[in-house]
CSV table of C-alpha atoms in Angstrom, one decimal:
chain,number,residue,atom,x,y,z
L,1,MET,CA,60.7,43.1,87.4
L,2,SER,CA,58.3,45.0,85.2
L,3,SER,CA,56.5,47.9,86.8
L,4,VAL,CA,53.2,47.3,88.6
L,5,PHE,CA,52.1,50.8,87.5
L,6,ASN,CA,51.0,52.0,84.1
L,7,GLU,CA,52.7,55.1,82.8
L,8,GLU,CA,49.4,57.0,82.6
L,9,ASP,CA,48.9,56.3,86.3
L,10,ILE,CA,52.0,58.2,87.2
L,11,SER,CA,51.0,61.7,86.4
L,12,LYS,CA,53.7,64.4,86.4
L,13,ASP,CA,52.1,66.2,89.3
L,14,GLY,CA,50.9,63.2,91.2
L,15,LYS,CA,47.5,64.7,91.8
L,16,LEU,CA,45.5,61.8,90.2
L,17,PHE,CA,47.7,58.8,91.3
L,18,GLY,CA,45.9,56.6,93.8
L,19,LEU,CA,43.3,59.2,94.7
L,20,LYS,CA,40.3,57.7,92.9
L,21,ASP,CA,39.7,54.1,94.1
L,22,PHE,CA,40.4,52.1,97.3
L,23,ASN,CA,43.0,49.3,97.1
L,24,THR,CA,41.7,45.9,98.0
L,25,THR,CA,44.5,43.9,99.8
L,26,CYS,CA,44.4,45.0,103.4
L,27,ILE,CA,47.2,45.5,105.9
L,28,THR,CA,45.3,43.1,108.3
L,29,GLN,CA,46.6,40.3,106.0
L,30,VAL,CA,50.3,40.9,106.9
L,31,SER,CA,50.2,38.9,110.2
L,32,SER,CA,48.9,35.6,108.7
L,33,THR,CA,51.4,36.2,105.8
L,34,ILE,CA,54.3,36.4,108.2
L,35,LEU,CA,53.2,33.2,110.0
L,36,SER,CA,52.4,31.3,106.8
L,37,LEU,CA,55.9,32.2,105.4
L,38,LEU,CA,57.4,30.6,108.5
L,39,ASN,CA,55.1,27.5,108.1
L,40,ILE,CA,53.1,28.5,111.2
L,41,THR,CA,49.4,28.2,111.2
L,42,PRO,CA,47.8,31.6,111.7
L,43,GLU,CA,45.2,32.2,114.4
L,44,GLU,CA,41.6,31.5,113.3
L,45,ASN,CA,40.5,35.1,113.8
L,46,MET,CA,43.3,36.6,111.7
L,47,ASP,CA,42.7,37.8,108.2
L,48,LEU,CA,43.8,35.6,105.3
L,49,PRO,CA,47.4,35.7,104.1
L,50,ILE,CA,48.5,37.5,101.0
L,51,ASN,CA,48.5,34.8,98.3
L,52,GLU,CA,50.9,36.7,96.0
L,53,VAL,CA,53.5,36.8,98.7
L,54,LEU,CA,53.1,33.1,99.5
L,55,SER,CA,53.3,32.2,95.8
L,56,LEU,CA,56.4,34.2,95.4
L,57,SER,CA,58.1,32.4,98.3
L,58,LYS,CA,57.2,29.0,96.8
L,59,GLU,CA,58.5,30.1,93.4
L,60,LYS,CA,61.8,30.9,95.0
L,61,SER,CA,62.1,27.5,96.8
L,62,SER,CA,59.7,25.0,98.3
L,63,SER,CA,61.1,25.4,101.8
L,64,PRO,CA,59.5,27.9,104.2
L,65,CYS,CA,61.2,31.0,105.3
L,66,ASP,CA,63.1,30.9,108.6
L,67,ARG,CA,63.8,34.6,108.9
L,68,ILE,CA,61.4,37.6,108.4
L,69,VAL,CA,62.6,41.3,108.5
L,70,MET,CA,59.7,43.8,108.5
L,71,TYR,CA,60.8,47.4,107.6
L,72,ASN,CA,57.9,49.8,108.6
L,73,PRO,CA,58.4,53.3,107.3
L,74,ASP,CA,55.5,55.5,108.4
L,75,ALA,CA,52.8,57.3,106.3
L,76,ILE,CA,53.9,56.5,102.7
L,77,ALA,CA,50.8,56.9,100.6
L,78,TYR,CA,50.1,55.2,97.4
L,79,TRP,CA,49.8,58.6,95.7
L,80,ILE,CA,53.2,59.6,97.2
L,81,PHE,CA,54.7,56.4,95.7
L,82,GLY,CA,53.3,57.4,92.3
L,83,ARG,CA,54.3,61.1,92.6
L,84,PHE,CA,57.9,60.2,93.4
L,85,TYR,CA,58.0,56.9,91.6
L,86,LYS,CA,60.7,57.9,89.0
L,87,LYS,CA,62.6,60.0,91.5
L,88,TYR,CA,62.9,57.5,94.4
L,89,PHE,CA,60.6,54.4,94.2
L,90,SER,CA,61.6,53.0,90.8
L,91,ARG,CA,64.9,52.2,92.4
L,92,LEU,CA,63.0,50.3,95.2
L,93,GLU,CA,60.9,48.4,92.7
L,94,LYS,CA,63.9,47.3,90.6
L,95,ASN,CA,65.3,45.7,93.8
L,96,VAL,CA,62.3,43.8,95.1
L,97,ASP,CA,60.4,40.8,93.9
L,98,LEU,CA,56.8,42.1,94.4
L,99,VAL,CA,55.0,45.4,94.8
L,100,LEU,CA,51.5,45.4,96.1
L,101,PRO,CA,49.0,48.3,96.4
L,102,MET,CA,47.6,48.0,99.9
L,103,LEU,CA,44.6,49.2,101.9
L,104,SER,CA,44.9,50.6,105.4
L,105,VAL,CA,42.2,50.5,108.2
L,106,PHE,CA,40.0,53.3,109.4
L,107,PRO,CA,40.9,55.5,111.1
L,108,PRO,CA,44.3,55.7,109.3
L,109,LYS,CA,46.2,56.6,112.5
L,110,THR,CA,49.5,55.0,113.3
L,111,PRO,CA,48.7,52.9,116.4
L,112,VAL,CA,45.4,51.8,114.9
L,113,CYS,CA,47.1,50.6,111.7
L,114,PHE,CA,50.1,48.9,113.2
L,115,ALA,CA,47.8,47.1,115.7
L,116,SER,CA,45.8,45.8,112.7
L,117,MET,CA,49.0,44.9,110.7
L,118,TYR,CA,50.4,42.9,113.5
L,119,SER,CA,47.3,41.3,115.0
L,120,GLY,CA,45.5,40.5,111.7
L,121,LEU,CA,42.3,42.2,113.2
L,122,MET,CA,40.2,45.2,112.4
L,123,PRO,CA,40.2,48.0,114.9
L,124,GLU,CA,36.9,47.0,116.4
L,125,ALA,CA,38.4,43.6,117.3
L,126,HIS,CA,41.8,44.6,118.6
L,127,GLY,CA,40.5,47.7,120.5
L,128,ILE,CA,42.6,50.6,119.3
L,129,LYS,CA,40.2,52.8,117.5
L,130,LYS,CA,41.8,56.3,117.8
L,131,TYR,CA,45.2,57.8,118.3
L,132,GLU,CA,46.1,56.2,121.6
L,133,LYS,CA,48.9,53.8,122.5
L,134,PRO,CA,47.7,51.2,125.1
L,135,VAL,CA,49.4,47.8,125.3
L,136,LEU,CA,47.3,45.4,123.2
L,137,LYS,CA,45.6,42.7,125.2
L,138,CYS,CA,44.5,40.7,122.2
L,139,SER,CA,46.7,38.0,120.6
L,140,THR,CA,49.2,39.4,118.0
L,141,VAL,CA,51.6,37.9,115.5
L,142,PHE,CA,54.2,38.2,118.2
L,143,ASP,CA,52.3,36.1,120.6
L,144,THR,CA,51.8,33.4,118.0
L,145,LEU,CA,55.5,33.5,117.2
L,146,ILE,CA,56.5,33.1,120.8
L,147,LYS,CA,54.0,30.2,121.3
L,148,ASN,CA,55.7,28.5,118.4
L,149,GLY,CA,59.2,28.9,119.8
L,150,LYS,CA,60.3,31.8,117.6
L,151,LYS,CA,62.4,34.7,118.8
L,152,ALA,CA,61.2,38.2,117.8
L,153,ALA,CA,62.6,41.7,118.2
L,154,ILE,CA,61.1,45.2,117.8
L,155,VAL,CA,63.4,48.1,117.0
L,156,SER,CA,61.7,51.5,117.3
L,157,THR,CA,62.1,55.1,118.3
L,158,LYS,CA,61.0,56.0,121.8
L,159,GLY,CA,57.4,56.9,122.3
L,160,ASP,CA,56.2,55.8,118.9
L,161,SER,CA,53.3,53.3,118.5
L,162,ILE,CA,55.4,50.2,117.7
L,163,SER,CA,57.5,50.8,120.8
L,164,LEU,CA,54.5,50.8,123.1
L,165,ILE,CA,51.5,48.8,121.9
L,166,PHE,CA,53.3,45.4,121.7
L,167,LEU,CA,55.0,45.6,125.1
L,168,GLU,CA,54.6,43.0,127.9
L,169,ARG,CA,55.5,40.0,125.8
L,170,SER,CA,58.4,37.6,126.0
L,171,MET,CA,60.4,39.2,123.2
L,172,ASP,CA,63.1,41.8,123.0
L,173,TYR,CA,62.6,45.6,122.5
L,174,PHE,CA,65.3,47.9,121.4
L,175,ILE,CA,64.1,51.5,121.8
L,176,TYR,CA,66.2,54.5,120.9
L,177,ARG,CA,65.9,58.2,120.6
L,178,THR,CA,66.8,58.5,116.9
L,179,VAL,CA,66.0,56.7,113.6
L,180,LYS,CA,69.8,56.4,113.0
L,181,GLU,CA,70.3,54.5,116.2
L,182,CYS,CA,67.4,52.2,115.3
L,183,ASN,CA,68.7,51.4,111.9
L,184,LYS,CA,72.2,50.7,113.3
L,185,LYS,CA,70.7,48.3,115.9
L,186,ALA,CA,68.7,46.5,113.2
L,187,HIS,CA,71.9,46.0,111.2
L,188,GLU,CA,73.6,44.6,114.3
L,189,LEU,CA,70.7,42.2,114.9
L,190,ILE,CA,71.0,40.8,111.4
L,191,LYS,CA,74.7,40.3,111.9
L,192,SER,CA,74.2,38.6,115.3
L,193,ASP,CA,71.6,36.3,113.7
L,194,GLU,CA,69.7,35.6,116.9
L,195,TYR,CA,66.2,36.5,115.9
L,196,ASP,CA,63.6,34.8,113.6
L,197,VAL,CA,61.6,38.0,113.1
L,198,ILE,CA,62.9,41.6,113.3
L,199,VAL,CA,60.6,44.6,113.0
L,200,LEU,CA,62.2,48.0,112.3
L,201,TYR,CA,60.1,51.2,112.5
L,202,ASN,CA,61.1,54.5,110.8
L,203,THR,CA,59.2,57.6,111.7
L,204,ASP,CA,61.0,60.2,109.7
L,205,TYR,CA,58.7,60.7,106.7
L,206,ASP,CA,55.6,60.9,108.9
L,207,TYR,CA,57.4,63.4,111.2
L,208,TRP,CA,58.4,65.7,108.5
L,209,MET,CA,55.3,65.6,106.3
L,210,HIS,CA,53.3,66.6,109.4
L,211,ARG,CA,55.6,69.6,110.0
L,212,ASN,CA,56.3,70.5,106.4
L,213,THR,CA,54.2,69.0,103.6
L,214,PRO,CA,53.9,65.5,102.1
L,215,THR,CA,55.8,66.6,99.0
L,216,GLY,CA,58.2,69.1,100.6
L,217,LEU,CA,62.0,68.8,100.2
L,218,ILE,CA,62.7,67.7,103.7
L,219,ALA,CA,59.9,65.1,103.5
L,220,GLN,CA,61.4,63.9,100.1
L,221,SER,CA,64.7,63.5,101.8
L,222,ALA,CA,63.0,61.1,104.3
L,223,LEU,CA,61.5,59.1,101.4
L,224,LYS,CA,64.9,58.8,99.9
L,225,GLN,CA,66.3,57.5,103.2
L,226,ASP,CA,63.5,55.0,103.5
L,227,VAL,CA,64.4,53.5,100.2
L,228,ASN,CA,68.1,53.6,101.0
L,229,GLU,CA,67.4,51.8,104.3
L,230,TYR,CA,65.4,49.0,102.7
L,231,LEU,CA,68.2,48.5,100.2
L,232,THR,CA,70.8,48.5,103.0
L,233,LEU,CA,68.8,45.8,104.8
L,234,LYS,CA,68.6,43.7,101.7
L,235,ASN,CA,72.3,44.0,101.0
L,236,LEU,CA,73.1,43.1,104.5
L,237,ILE,CA,70.8,40.1,104.5
L,238,GLU,CA,72.3,38.9,101.2
L,239,SER,CA,75.8,39.2,102.6
L,240,GLU,CA,75.1,37.8,106.1
L,241,TRP,CA,72.3,35.2,105.5
L,242,LYS,CA,72.1,34.1,101.9
L,243,GLY,CA,72.8,30.4,101.7
L,244,LYS,CA,72.2,30.2,105.4
L,245,HIS,CA,68.6,31.3,105.7
L,246,LYS,CA,65.6,31.9,103.5
L,247,THR,CA,64.4,35.4,104.4
L,248,ALA,CA,61.4,37.5,103.6
L,249,LEU,CA,62.1,41.2,103.7
L,250,ALA,CA,59.1,43.6,103.6
L,251,PHE,CA,58.8,47.3,103.0
L,252,ALA,CA,55.5,47.9,104.8
L,253,PRO,CA,54.1,51.4,105.6
L,254,ASP,CA,50.9,51.7,107.7
L,255,HIS,CA,48.7,54.3,105.9
L,256,GLY,CA,48.7,57.3,103.5
L,257,CYS,CA,48.4,61.0,103.9
L,258,HIS,CA,47.1,64.2,102.5
L,259,ARG,CA,47.7,68.0,102.6
L,260,TRP,CA,45.9,69.6,105.4
L,261,TYR,CA,44.6,73.1,104.5
L,262,GLY,CA,46.7,72.7,101.3
L,263,VAL,CA,50.0,72.7,103.2
L,264,LEU,CA,50.8,70.5,106.2
L,265,GLY,CA,50.5,66.8,106.0
L,266,GLN,CA,47.7,64.9,107.9
L,267,HIS,CA,46.1,61.4,107.8
L,268,GLU,CA,42.6,60.9,109.2
L,269,LEU,CA,40.2,60.5,106.2
L,270,ASN,CA,38.3,57.5,104.9
L,271,LYS,CA,39.5,58.4,101.4
L,272,PRO,CA,42.0,56.8,99.1
L,273,CYS,CA,44.7,59.5,99.8
L,274,ASP,CA,44.9,58.3,103.4
L,275,MET,CA,43.8,54.7,103.1
L,276,ASN,CA,45.9,53.6,100.2
L,277,THR,CA,49.5,52.6,100.8
L,278,VAL,CA,52.0,50.3,99.1
L,279,HIS,CA,54.1,47.3,100.2
L,280,ALA,CA,57.0,45.6,98.6
L,281,TRP,CA,58.5,42.1,99.3
L,282,SER,CA,61.8,40.4,98.6
L,283,ILE,CA,62.5,36.7,99.2
L,284,ILE,CA,66.2,36.3,99.7
């Protein structure tokens, strides 16, 4: 696929990329997109689906998807994507069908954002409006999936937002201490082919950019691993499911980040650096 980015947008130092304007497609649109791909009617209060993703699915084949795999790396900003496009993300883009600049919700904090991504609601509606991790009482995409007879699984590291805010539902949770264990389990779930929707969360980039810097070497290593994991998932789906299922595989971060006092990473601002992220989709 041709790049979604103009060469002049990808500055050598990354200082200008994605820092001027807010993106327009919101992460609240992900829930209704997942349901629409599966030919399930979204809840009335959910945001609208992402038309580009639905059009892509129809271009691939007229039948709906029957498997969805959501890969959720944390805190990958649109400007980070641009800064390291040639080094890491050009490889991702060459292996997906669609790349979309996305807008997060405010405040751009992990539990707030994933609550919005998987409920289709703004923070004022789902109730998580700061960094806290209560179990959501509102309807989410998982509730709609369950109501329609679909089997869903969440794979996440212990104590992180995705492992907590969607609990108390008739679905399966695989919670581990390390990202490596989570990735291994997601691979096993694909091979076992028991779930219609699998959500895999990866905290490593967020963890290291907070403790290092968004562009530091250890954070860059996490970015590389995020790309590698997506491509591993895609290869596994192609080997295990192609010809058996129609699958949508998403690379879907929650928010961006910025340098705090010029060094450590943070995300809390209603500015493009923190609010702009980027998603990628493949239909397999």
